[in-house]
Amino acid sequence: MQYEPVIGLEVHLQLSTRTKAFCGCRISFGERPNSQTCPVCLGLPGALPVLNEKAFGYATKVALALGCEIQGFVKFDRKNYYYPDLPKNFQISQYDKPLAYNGRVSLPAKTIRIKRVHLEEDAGKLLHEGLDGASRVDYNRAGIPLLEIVTEPDIASPQEAYDYLTKLKAILEYLDVSLCDMEKGSLRCDANISTRPKGESSLGPKVEVKNMNTFKGVRDALEYEASRQLEVVNSQESTVQETRLWDAQKRVTISMRSKEEAHDYRYFPEPDLVPFVADRQSIEAVRRSLPELPEARLKRLRERFGLSEYDAGVLVSDKAMADYFEECAGLYDKSKALVNWIMGEILNRINLKKTGIREAAPPVKDLVELLKMIDSGEISQKTAKDVLTEMADSRQGPRSIVKAKGISQISGRQELEDAVAMVLEKNKKSLDDYKAGKKNAFTYLVGQVMKETGGRANPRLVNEILKRSLGR
Ligand code: ADP
Ligand code: MG
Ligand code: ZN
């Protein structure tokens, strides 16, 4: 029998509001533990929550950008469980009436349906390391607004899960509502996966995999889990519903607990927050204020600058990169050359330095100046690469670097003619070879001229002068 994996993802997104979801505590990372807390987020008796309007606005923005319908009637529920990172012993969440439902994220070959988007609050953070078996808890994170974005089980492979996450993150970055940094925990992903016979429409028991901290980690964990489940069903046994943890070092998933059911959480309406009806006009106002999203930008960049689907796709997937490109393109009209530099040298530096484009690349006006210096023949392509590195590291403009290093391109005809003459003098053998019909002797001679000039000769001119000297 042939089997196939079925995957659904739950993404938790920390919203970057100034204050927490239900109290006025500042959201600020790296502060002294428990310094960003108050009676509300510590769950002290008598303290009452109030919904942060901004968090609700951000949530609405995301829901609309994902094409969701917005639930008119907004209510919150208590999800009850006992754990030391949860001071109230319940999490304020939304159960039967999520903020929004029925959305979609389009991938090139497929659409992934969004089942629901709801607003809840984050828990505190337990610290275990270096404490001799003891644990500590920091409640600074407790009460930060979290948006949960849940897909239908529409995802058919680990790679498709990766593509969905990449696309979702791009959309979220354009909305500017979260830091969206999985490694720092502002974006988290739990992956649900089951296995069923190909062609079957009902679902097998689902395994929820947690504890991945990169998109690649999600893909790896799903690859592992898909083959583990395949082995189980191939040996005529059945998989069981459970929660498993991804161990990134050992590259395996480990069973953590058999999965709890919704009724274990004893959900009930949060009595301290009054339900309300979201006002249609303000929702429409949010819709009108949505920024240009990746898909629309891709289309615009292709039309306006004649970029290929691939080039535009890479640029748009990183908002900062697309912004950088557009700022440069406003000052420099050879967009293909510009894209090649950004997707070549600059993207290499981004990957190498693991920073954003603004740190990895020179300021816009300096890059443009560098490209214009190449065009005018002042420096060679090759020199320009070195100058670019120097520019990005030292934050100096290209002109002062070229001047300081004496690496401007030699385009003076006389100087190059002298260099060619000298090379021909020194390489009589190659000259004879050339005359005897060995065409690659020509390439060798060009190389010698480049060497003679420390790589600074204008190659086009060298070719021209050499051809003439050889009577070609
Ligand atoms: P729960 O209430 O346990 O969180 P949901 O039905 O809300 O379960 O689903 C959570 C996530 O798991 C969703 O992304 C959904 O698409 C996915 N999912 C549900 N059942 C399965 C299954 N059998 N196999 C794979 N994914 C599933
Ligand atoms: Mg769930
Ligand atoms: Zn607080």
Short mmCIF file of C-alpha atoms and ligand atoms in Angstrom, two decimals:
data_model
loop_
_atom_site.label_atom_id
_atom_site.label_comp_id
_atom_site.label_asym_id
_atom_site.label_seq_id
_atom_site.Cartn_x
_atom_site.Cartn_y
_atom_site.Cartn_z
CA MET A 1 0.00 0.00 0.00
CA GLN A 2 1.13 3.59 -0.75
CA TYR A 3 0.95 6.14 2.08
CA GLU A 4 1.09 9.94 2.24
CA PRO A 5 1.78 12.45 5.02
CA VAL A 6 -0.85 15.04 5.99
CA ILE A 7 0.37 18.19 7.71
CA GLY A 8 -1.25 21.16 9.46
CA LEU A 9 0.69 23.98 11.12
CA GLU A 10 -0.02 26.17 14.13
CA VAL A 11 1.99 29.38 14.23
CA HIS A 12 2.18 31.55 17.33
CA LEU A 13 3.19 35.12 16.68
CA GLN A 14 4.16 37.63 19.36
CA LEU A 15 2.64 40.97 18.42
CA SER A 16 5.01 43.89 18.85
CA THR A 17 2.66 46.25 20.64
CA ARG A 18 4.15 48.68 23.14
CA THR A 19 2.31 47.09 26.05
CA LYS A 20 0.92 43.65 26.93
CA ALA A 21 -2.42 42.21 25.79
CA PHE A 22 -4.47 42.83 28.93
CA CYS A 23 -2.42 45.19 31.15
CA GLY A 24 -0.24 48.25 30.78
CA CYS A 25 3.14 46.53 31.31
CA ARG A 26 5.76 47.52 28.79
CA ILE A 27 6.98 44.84 26.39
CA SER A 28 10.72 45.08 26.45
CA PHE A 29 13.22 42.25 25.99
CA GLY A 30 16.38 41.63 27.97
CA GLU A 31 15.10 43.38 31.12
CA ARG A 32 15.69 42.18 34.68
CA PRO A 33 13.47 39.09 35.25
CA ASN A 34 10.00 39.95 36.58
CA SER A 35 10.57 43.70 36.28
CA GLN A 36 7.91 44.03 33.52
CA THR A 37 5.00 42.71 35.57
CA CYS A 38 1.93 43.96 37.43
CA PRO A 39 -0.97 42.44 39.42
CA VAL A 40 -2.86 41.66 36.18
CA CYS A 41 -0.17 39.65 34.37
CA LEU A 42 0.90 38.05 37.66
CA GLY A 43 -2.69 36.95 38.26
CA LEU A 44 -3.00 38.53 41.70
CA PRO A 45 -6.49 38.34 43.25
CA GLY A 46 -8.82 41.14 42.24
CA ALA A 47 -6.77 42.35 39.30
CA LEU A 48 -8.82 42.78 36.12
CA PRO A 49 -7.72 42.54 32.46
CA VAL A 50 -8.53 45.16 29.82
CA LEU A 51 -8.05 44.38 26.12
CA ASN A 52 -5.23 46.28 24.41
CA GLU A 53 -6.90 47.96 21.44
CA LYS A 54 -3.66 48.00 19.47
CA ALA A 55 -3.24 44.23 19.85
CA PHE A 56 -6.77 43.77 18.55
CA GLY A 57 -5.95 46.09 15.63
CA TYR A 58 -2.77 44.17 14.74
CA ALA A 59 -4.65 40.89 14.92
CA THR A 60 -7.31 42.26 12.60
CA LYS A 61 -4.65 43.45 10.18
CA VAL A 62 -3.12 39.96 9.98
CA ALA A 63 -6.51 38.27 9.63
CA LEU A 64 -7.50 40.55 6.74
CA ALA A 65 -4.14 40.15 5.01
CA LEU A 66 -4.69 36.38 5.13
CA GLY A 67 -8.07 36.85 3.49
CA CYS A 68 -10.04 35.76 6.57
CA GLU A 69 -13.59 36.58 7.49
CA ILE A 70 -13.73 38.50 10.76
CA GLN A 71 -16.00 37.24 13.50
CA GLY A 72 -18.33 40.10 14.38
CA PHE A 73 -18.84 38.88 17.93
CA VAL A 74 -15.59 38.98 19.88
CA LYS A 75 -15.23 36.99 23.08
CA PHE A 76 -12.41 35.49 25.11
CA ASP A 77 -12.21 32.17 26.94
CA ARG A 78 -10.10 30.70 29.69
CA LYS A 79 -7.92 27.74 28.81
CA ASN A 80 -7.19 26.13 32.15
CA TYR A 81 -4.04 24.25 32.97
CA TYR A 82 -1.52 24.18 35.77
CA TYR A 83 2.09 24.99 35.03
CA PRO A 84 4.58 27.26 36.83
CA ASP A 85 4.98 29.57 33.83
CA LEU A 86 1.26 30.39 33.98
CA PRO A 87 0.63 32.46 37.10
CA LYS A 88 -3.18 32.60 36.77
CA ASN A 89 -3.44 28.85 36.07
CA PHE A 90 -5.33 29.76 32.93
CA GLN A 91 -4.45 31.41 29.65
CA ILE A 92 -6.80 33.99 28.18
CA SER A 93 -7.50 32.71 24.69
CA GLN A 94 -10.35 32.34 22.20
CA TYR A 95 -12.07 28.99 21.84
CA ASP A 96 -15.39 28.68 20.06
CA LYS A 97 -15.35 32.11 18.45
CA PRO A 98 -11.91 32.89 17.09
CA LEU A 99 -11.27 36.42 15.89
CA ALA A 100 -11.18 35.24 12.28
CA TYR A 101 -11.53 32.14 10.10
CA ASN A 102 -11.47 30.88 6.48
CA GLY A 103 -8.34 32.55 5.17
CA ARG A 104 -5.68 31.43 2.73
CA VAL A 105 -1.99 31.64 1.89
CA SER A 106 -1.17 31.09 -1.78
CA LEU A 107 1.92 29.18 -2.81
CA PRO A 108 2.98 29.05 -6.48
CA ALA A 109 1.29 25.70 -7.09
CA LYS A 110 -1.26 25.49 -4.30
CA THR A 111 -3.37 27.35 -1.78
CA ILE A 112 -3.14 26.51 1.92
CA ARG A 113 -6.38 27.26 3.75
CA ILE A 114 -6.23 29.08 7.08
CA LYS A 115 -8.69 27.53 9.49
CA ARG A 116 -8.62 30.17 12.21
CA VAL A 117 -6.74 33.13 13.62
CA HIS A 118 -7.22 33.95 17.26
CA LEU A 119 -5.78 36.23 19.90
CA GLU A 120 -4.37 34.96 23.19
CA GLU A 121 -1.60 35.76 25.67
CA ASP A 122 1.90 34.37 26.09
CA ALA A 123 3.07 32.50 29.21
CA GLY A 124 6.16 33.26 31.30
CA LYS A 125 9.51 31.62 30.75
CA LEU A 126 11.10 28.89 32.87
CA LEU A 127 14.87 28.94 33.28
CA HIS A 128 16.61 25.68 34.17
CA GLU A 129 20.19 26.11 33.07
CA GLY A 130 23.03 26.36 35.58
CA LEU A 131 20.71 26.18 38.58
CA ASP A 132 21.74 22.81 40.03
CA GLY A 133 18.43 21.14 39.31
CA ALA A 134 16.36 24.10 40.47
CA SER A 135 14.26 26.24 38.11
CA ARG A 136 13.42 29.91 38.00
CA VAL A 137 10.57 31.69 36.33
CA ASP A 138 10.51 35.04 34.56
CA TYR A 139 7.03 36.52 34.04
CA ASN A 140 8.16 39.39 31.80
CA ARG A 141 6.82 37.43 28.85
CA ALA A 142 3.50 36.55 30.54
CA GLY A 143 0.68 38.49 28.90
CA ILE A 144 2.44 39.47 25.67
CA PRO A 145 -0.20 39.33 22.92
CA LEU A 146 0.05 36.17 20.81
CA LEU A 147 -1.71 35.53 17.57
CA GLU A 148 -2.36 31.89 16.74
CA ILE A 149 -2.62 31.14 13.02
CA VAL A 150 -3.86 27.62 12.27
CA THR A 151 -3.94 25.96 8.84
CA GLU A 152 -6.29 23.26 7.64
CA PRO A 153 -4.46 19.93 7.16
CA ASP A 154 -3.73 20.94 3.56
CA ILE A 155 0.05 20.60 3.53
CA ALA A 156 1.33 17.54 1.69
CA SER A 157 5.08 17.49 2.38
CA PRO A 158 7.77 18.88 4.71
CA GLN A 159 9.01 21.12 1.88
CA GLU A 160 5.51 22.50 1.39
CA ALA A 161 5.41 23.28 5.13
CA TYR A 162 8.68 25.18 4.73
CA ASP A 163 7.34 27.10 1.74
CA TYR A 164 4.15 27.99 3.61
CA LEU A 165 6.13 29.31 6.58
CA THR A 166 8.40 31.37 4.33
CA LYS A 167 5.42 32.92 2.56
CA LEU A 168 3.52 33.54 5.79
CA LYS A 169 6.54 35.21 7.34
CA ALA A 170 6.95 37.48 4.32
CA ILE A 171 3.32 38.60 4.64
CA LEU A 172 3.71 39.18 8.39
CA GLU A 173 6.87 41.22 7.85
CA TYR A 174 5.09 43.46 5.38
CA LEU A 175 2.38 44.08 7.98
CA ASP A 176 5.03 45.14 10.50
CA VAL A 177 3.20 43.70 13.50
CA SER A 178 5.87 41.39 14.91
CA LEU A 179 9.61 40.82 14.97
CA CYS A 180 8.86 37.45 13.28
CA ASP A 181 12.11 35.97 14.56
CA MET A 182 11.80 32.25 15.15
CA GLU A 183 15.23 31.95 16.76
CA LYS A 184 14.30 34.60 19.33
CA GLY A 185 10.86 33.10 19.91
CA SER A 186 8.68 35.86 18.49
CA LEU A 187 7.43 33.36 15.89
CA ARG A 188 6.89 29.75 16.97
CA CYS A 189 5.55 26.78 15.10
CA ASP A 190 3.97 23.50 16.17
CA ALA A 191 3.62 20.96 13.38
CA ASN A 192 0.83 18.36 13.21
CA ILE A 193 1.41 15.36 11.00
CA SER A 194 -0.37 12.09 10.31
CA THR A 195 -0.07 9.34 7.72
CA ARG A 196 -2.82 7.81 5.60
CA PRO A 197 -3.18 5.53 2.59
CA LYS A 198 -2.93 7.50 -0.65
CA GLY A 199 -6.34 8.46 -1.97
CA GLU A 200 -8.01 8.11 1.43
CA SER A 201 -9.92 11.21 2.58
CA SER A 202 -10.19 10.60 6.34
CA LEU A 203 -7.27 11.51 8.59
CA GLY A 204 -5.00 9.27 10.65
CA PRO A 205 -4.13 9.96 14.31
CA LYS A 206 -2.16 13.19 14.48
CA VAL A 207 1.21 13.72 16.10
CA GLU A 208 2.00 17.24 17.24
CA VAL A 209 5.72 18.05 17.00
CA LYS A 210 7.12 20.90 19.08
CA ASN A 211 10.42 22.52 19.92
CA MET A 212 11.75 23.55 16.50
CA ASN A 213 13.45 26.92 16.33
CA THR A 214 14.06 27.46 12.64
CA PHE A 215 11.99 26.83 9.50
CA LYS A 216 14.62 24.30 8.44
CA GLY A 217 14.15 22.65 11.83
CA VAL A 218 10.41 22.34 11.11
CA ARG A 219 11.18 20.75 7.75
CA ASP A 220 13.75 18.35 9.26
CA ALA A 221 11.46 17.36 12.12
CA LEU A 222 8.64 16.66 9.66
CA GLU A 223 10.94 14.61 7.38
CA TYR A 224 11.95 12.52 10.35
CA GLU A 225 8.42 12.15 11.64
CA ALA A 226 6.99 11.27 8.21
CA SER A 227 9.46 8.42 7.80
CA ARG A 228 8.98 7.25 11.38
CA GLN A 229 5.22 7.07 10.84
CA LEU A 230 5.69 5.35 7.50
CA GLU A 231 7.75 2.66 9.17
CA VAL A 232 5.05 2.16 11.80
CA VAL A 233 2.22 1.75 9.29
CA ASN A 234 4.35 -0.39 6.97
CA SER A 235 4.87 -2.84 9.80
CA GLN A 236 1.07 -3.21 10.08
CA GLU A 237 0.91 -1.24 13.33
CA SER A 238 -0.91 2.04 13.94
CA THR A 239 0.46 5.41 14.90
CA VAL A 240 -0.89 6.96 18.08
CA GLN A 241 -2.07 10.48 18.81
CA GLU A 242 0.65 12.12 20.86
CA THR A 243 2.88 15.15 21.34
CA ARG A 244 6.55 14.70 20.42
CA LEU A 245 9.59 16.92 20.90
CA TRP A 246 12.16 17.57 18.18
CA ASP A 247 15.73 17.07 19.36
CA ALA A 248 17.79 19.17 16.95
CA GLN A 249 21.10 17.65 18.08
CA LYS A 250 20.10 14.02 17.77
CA ARG A 251 17.77 14.84 14.87
CA VAL A 252 14.92 12.70 16.18
CA THR A 253 11.49 13.30 17.70
CA ILE A 254 10.84 11.96 21.19
CA SER A 255 7.45 11.13 22.63
CA MET A 256 6.51 13.64 25.33
CA ARG A 257 2.90 12.86 26.24
CA SER A 258 -0.21 11.36 24.76
CA LYS A 259 -2.15 14.29 23.39
CA GLU A 260 -4.63 16.06 25.61
CA GLU A 261 -8.16 16.72 24.33
CA ALA A 262 -9.87 20.10 24.32
CA HIS A 263 -12.13 19.09 27.23
CA ASP A 264 -9.01 18.58 29.40
CA TYR A 265 -8.60 22.36 29.31
CA ARG A 266 -12.04 23.02 30.79
CA TYR A 267 -12.56 26.00 28.47
CA PHE A 268 -15.16 28.52 29.62
CA PRO A 269 -15.92 32.18 28.76
CA GLU A 270 -13.60 34.68 30.42
CA PRO A 271 -15.96 36.50 32.79
CA ASP A 272 -13.62 39.46 33.31
CA LEU A 273 -13.64 40.57 29.67
CA VAL A 274 -16.92 41.80 28.24
CA PRO A 275 -17.72 40.36 24.79
CA PHE A 276 -18.24 43.02 22.13
CA VAL A 277 -19.27 43.38 18.55
CA ALA A 278 -16.47 44.52 16.28
CA ASP A 279 -17.50 47.61 14.47
CA ARG A 280 -17.62 46.99 10.69
CA GLN A 281 -16.48 50.47 9.81
CA SER A 282 -13.27 50.23 11.76
CA ILE A 283 -12.57 46.80 10.26
CA GLU A 284 -13.04 48.26 6.79
CA ALA A 285 -10.72 51.10 7.77
CA VAL A 286 -8.05 48.53 8.71
CA ARG A 287 -8.62 46.79 5.37
CA ARG A 288 -8.10 50.03 3.48
CA SER A 289 -4.92 50.75 5.44
CA LEU A 290 -3.27 47.42 4.59
CA PRO A 291 0.14 47.97 3.01
CA GLU A 292 1.17 46.49 -0.32
CA LEU A 293 1.66 42.75 0.29
CA PRO A 294 4.35 40.48 -1.21
CA GLU A 295 2.23 39.17 -4.09
CA ALA A 296 1.24 42.62 -5.27
CA ARG A 297 4.78 43.87 -4.88
CA LEU A 298 6.16 40.96 -6.91
CA LYS A 299 3.81 41.81 -9.73
CA ARG A 300 4.70 45.50 -9.55
CA LEU A 301 8.47 44.89 -9.49
CA ARG A 302 8.21 42.59 -12.49
CA GLU A 303 6.20 45.09 -14.49
CA ARG A 304 8.07 48.20 -13.49
CA PHE A 305 11.65 46.89 -13.63
CA GLY A 306 11.30 43.92 -15.99
CA LEU A 307 12.58 41.46 -13.39
CA SER A 308 12.23 37.71 -13.82
CA GLU A 309 9.75 35.85 -11.63
CA TYR A 310 12.68 34.28 -9.78
CA ASP A 311 14.59 37.52 -9.14
CA ALA A 312 11.47 39.38 -8.04
CA GLY A 313 10.52 36.44 -5.81
CA VAL A 314 13.84 36.46 -3.98
CA LEU A 315 13.74 40.23 -3.48
CA VAL A 316 10.16 40.32 -2.28
CA SER A 317 10.57 37.43 0.18
CA ASP A 318 12.68 39.79 2.30
CA LYS A 319 10.94 43.12 2.72
CA ALA A 320 14.11 44.94 3.70
CA MET A 321 15.85 43.63 0.58
CA ALA A 322 13.03 44.73 -1.70
CA ASP A 323 13.06 48.16 -0.04
CA TYR A 324 16.81 48.45 -0.57
CA PHE A 325 16.44 47.44 -4.21
CA GLU A 326 13.72 50.01 -4.82
CA GLU A 327 15.70 52.79 -3.18
CA CYS A 328 18.70 51.97 -5.40
CA ALA A 329 16.51 51.61 -8.47
CA GLY A 330 15.25 55.14 -7.90
CA LEU A 331 18.82 56.42 -8.43
CA TYR A 332 20.11 53.94 -11.00
CA ASP A 333 18.25 52.63 -14.01
CA LYS A 334 20.09 49.44 -14.98
CA SER A 335 17.90 47.24 -12.83
CA LYS A 336 19.31 43.93 -14.05
CA ALA A 337 22.85 44.89 -13.01
CA LEU A 338 21.48 46.13 -9.70
CA VAL A 339 19.63 42.87 -9.03
CA ASN A 340 22.75 40.87 -9.88
CA TRP A 341 24.77 42.76 -7.30
CA ILE A 342 22.10 42.47 -4.62
CA MET A 343 21.43 38.78 -5.24
CA GLY A 344 25.12 37.98 -5.69
CA GLU A 345 27.68 39.77 -3.55
CA ILE A 346 25.24 41.37 -1.12
CA LEU A 347 23.12 38.27 -0.50
CA ASN A 348 26.35 36.34 0.14
CA ARG A 349 27.29 38.87 2.77
CA ILE A 350 23.83 38.67 4.37
CA ASN A 351 24.17 34.89 4.66
CA LEU A 352 27.75 35.09 5.85
CA LYS A 353 27.16 37.78 8.49
CA LYS A 354 23.68 36.56 9.39
CA THR A 355 22.40 40.14 9.47
CA GLY A 356 19.87 42.19 7.56
CA ILE A 357 20.69 43.92 4.32
CA ARG A 358 21.22 47.33 5.91
CA GLU A 359 24.11 45.96 7.97
CA ALA A 360 25.52 43.72 5.23
CA ALA A 361 25.36 46.19 2.35
CA PRO A 362 26.74 49.70 1.86
CA PRO A 363 24.34 52.66 2.05
CA VAL A 364 22.15 53.00 -1.04
CA LYS A 365 23.88 56.05 -2.47
CA ASP A 366 27.31 54.43 -2.13
CA LEU A 367 26.26 51.27 -3.96
CA VAL A 368 24.80 53.37 -6.74
CA GLU A 369 27.99 55.39 -6.98
CA LEU A 370 30.01 52.17 -7.21
CA LEU A 371 27.84 50.87 -10.05
CA LYS A 372 28.23 54.15 -11.91
CA MET A 373 32.02 53.91 -11.51
CA ILE A 374 31.92 50.48 -13.15
CA ASP A 375 29.81 51.84 -16.01
CA SER A 376 32.19 54.69 -16.68
CA GLY A 377 35.16 52.32 -16.70
CA GLU A 378 36.76 53.88 -13.62
CA ILE A 379 36.99 50.49 -11.93
CA SER A 380 36.68 46.91 -13.14
CA GLN A 381 33.94 44.49 -12.07
CA LYS A 382 36.48 42.51 -10.13
CA THR A 383 37.88 45.51 -8.27
CA ALA A 384 34.33 46.62 -7.55
CA LYS A 385 33.71 43.42 -5.57
CA ASP A 386 36.62 44.18 -3.27
CA VAL A 387 35.57 47.79 -2.95
CA LEU A 388 32.04 46.69 -2.05
CA THR A 389 33.30 44.57 0.84
CA GLU A 390 35.43 47.44 2.06
CA MET A 391 32.53 49.89 1.74
CA ALA A 392 30.19 47.71 3.74
CA ASP A 393 32.77 47.07 6.45
CA SER A 394 34.19 50.58 6.77
CA ARG A 395 31.07 52.59 5.82
CA GLN A 396 33.23 54.71 3.50
CA GLY A 397 32.19 55.79 0.02
CA PRO A 398 33.66 54.00 -3.02
CA ARG A 399 35.61 56.99 -4.28
CA SER A 400 37.71 57.46 -1.18
CA ILE A 401 38.46 53.71 -1.00
CA VAL A 402 39.53 53.52 -4.64
CA LYS A 403 41.69 56.59 -4.17
CA ALA A 404 43.30 55.37 -0.94
CA LYS A 405 44.15 52.00 -2.46
CA GLY A 406 45.19 53.25 -5.87
CA ILE A 407 43.01 50.64 -7.52
CA SER A 408 41.22 52.66 -10.13
CA GLN A 409 41.00 50.96 -13.49
CA ILE A 410 43.59 51.89 -16.11
CA SER A 411 41.74 53.13 -19.15
CA GLY A 412 44.49 55.40 -20.42
CA ARG A 413 45.27 54.21 -23.94
CA GLN A 414 48.97 55.13 -23.82
CA GLU A 415 49.53 53.37 -20.50
CA LEU A 416 47.85 50.21 -21.80
CA GLU A 417 49.70 50.30 -25.10
CA ASP A 418 52.96 50.42 -23.14
CA ALA A 419 51.85 47.47 -21.03
CA VAL A 420 50.91 45.45 -24.13
CA ALA A 421 54.22 46.23 -25.79
CA MET A 422 56.10 45.13 -22.68
CA VAL A 423 54.16 41.86 -22.48
CA LEU A 424 54.76 41.06 -26.14
CA GLU A 425 58.45 41.75 -25.60
CA LYS A 426 58.60 39.36 -22.65
CA ASN A 427 56.52 36.60 -24.26
CA LYS A 428 58.07 35.97 -27.63
CA LYS A 429 57.14 32.31 -27.43
CA SER A 430 53.43 32.98 -27.03
CA LEU A 431 53.64 35.47 -29.83
CA ASP A 432 55.14 32.80 -32.09
CA ASP A 433 52.52 30.30 -30.92
CA TYR A 434 49.81 32.76 -31.81
CA LYS A 435 51.29 33.36 -35.26
CA ALA A 436 51.49 29.57 -35.69
CA GLY A 437 47.73 29.45 -35.20
CA LYS A 438 47.36 28.65 -31.50
CA LYS A 439 44.39 30.85 -30.70
CA ASN A 440 44.51 30.36 -26.94
CA ALA A 441 47.86 32.14 -26.86
CA PHE A 442 45.76 35.29 -27.23
CA THR A 443 43.91 34.64 -23.98
CA TYR A 444 47.23 33.99 -22.31
CA LEU A 445 48.60 37.32 -23.48
CA VAL A 446 45.51 39.19 -22.24
CA GLY A 447 46.07 37.51 -18.88
CA GLN A 448 49.68 38.66 -18.84
CA VAL A 449 48.65 42.26 -19.45
CA MET A 450 46.16 42.04 -16.61
CA LYS A 451 48.90 40.66 -14.39
CA GLU A 452 51.33 43.35 -15.45
CA THR A 453 48.81 46.01 -14.40
CA GLY A 454 47.81 44.37 -11.13
CA GLY A 455 44.40 43.47 -12.55
CA ARG A 456 43.55 47.12 -13.08
CA ALA A 457 43.61 47.25 -16.86
CA ASN A 458 40.32 47.85 -18.65
CA PRO A 459 39.84 44.42 -20.28
CA ARG A 460 37.90 45.74 -23.24
CA LEU A 461 40.70 48.14 -24.16
CA VAL A 462 43.40 45.50 -23.63
CA ASN A 463 41.62 43.20 -26.05
CA GLU A 464 41.32 45.93 -28.60
CA ILE A 465 44.96 47.07 -28.37
CA LEU A 466 46.32 43.54 -28.38
CA LYS A 467 44.26 42.58 -31.42
CA ARG A 468 45.61 45.56 -33.28
CA SER A 469 49.20 44.87 -32.24
CA LEU A 470 48.87 41.32 -33.53
CA GLY A 471 47.41 42.57 -36.76
CA ARG A 472 44.08 40.86 -36.29
P1 ADP B 1 -6.43 20.89 18.33
O1 ADP B 1 -7.75 21.35 18.78
O2 ADP B 1 -5.97 19.63 18.92
O3 ADP B 1 -5.39 21.96 18.35
P2 ADP B 1 -7.14 21.29 15.59
O4 ADP B 1 -8.22 20.51 14.90
O5 ADP B 1 -7.41 22.69 15.95
O6 ADP B 1 -6.64 20.45 16.81
O7 ADP B 1 -5.89 21.25 14.65
C1 ADP B 1 -4.68 21.75 15.00
C2 ADP B 1 -3.80 21.63 13.77
O8 ADP B 1 -3.60 20.27 13.45
C3 ADP B 1 -4.38 22.24 12.53
O9 ADP B 1 -3.34 22.89 11.80
C4 ADP B 1 -4.93 21.07 11.76
O10 ADP B 1 -4.89 21.32 10.38
C5 ADP B 1 -3.96 19.99 12.12
N1 ADP B 1 -4.54 18.65 12.12
C6 ADP B 1 -5.68 18.23 12.70
N2 ADP B 1 -5.86 16.92 12.52
C7 ADP B 1 -4.79 16.48 11.81
C8 ADP B 1 -4.38 15.20 11.32
N3 ADP B 1 -5.08 14.10 11.54
N4 ADP B 1 -3.21 15.15 10.64
C9 ADP B 1 -2.48 16.23 10.41
N5 ADP B 1 -2.80 17.46 10.85
C10 ADP B 1 -3.94 17.57 11.54
MG MG B 2 -4.04 23.48 18.84
ZN ZN B 3 1.20 43.46 33.64
#
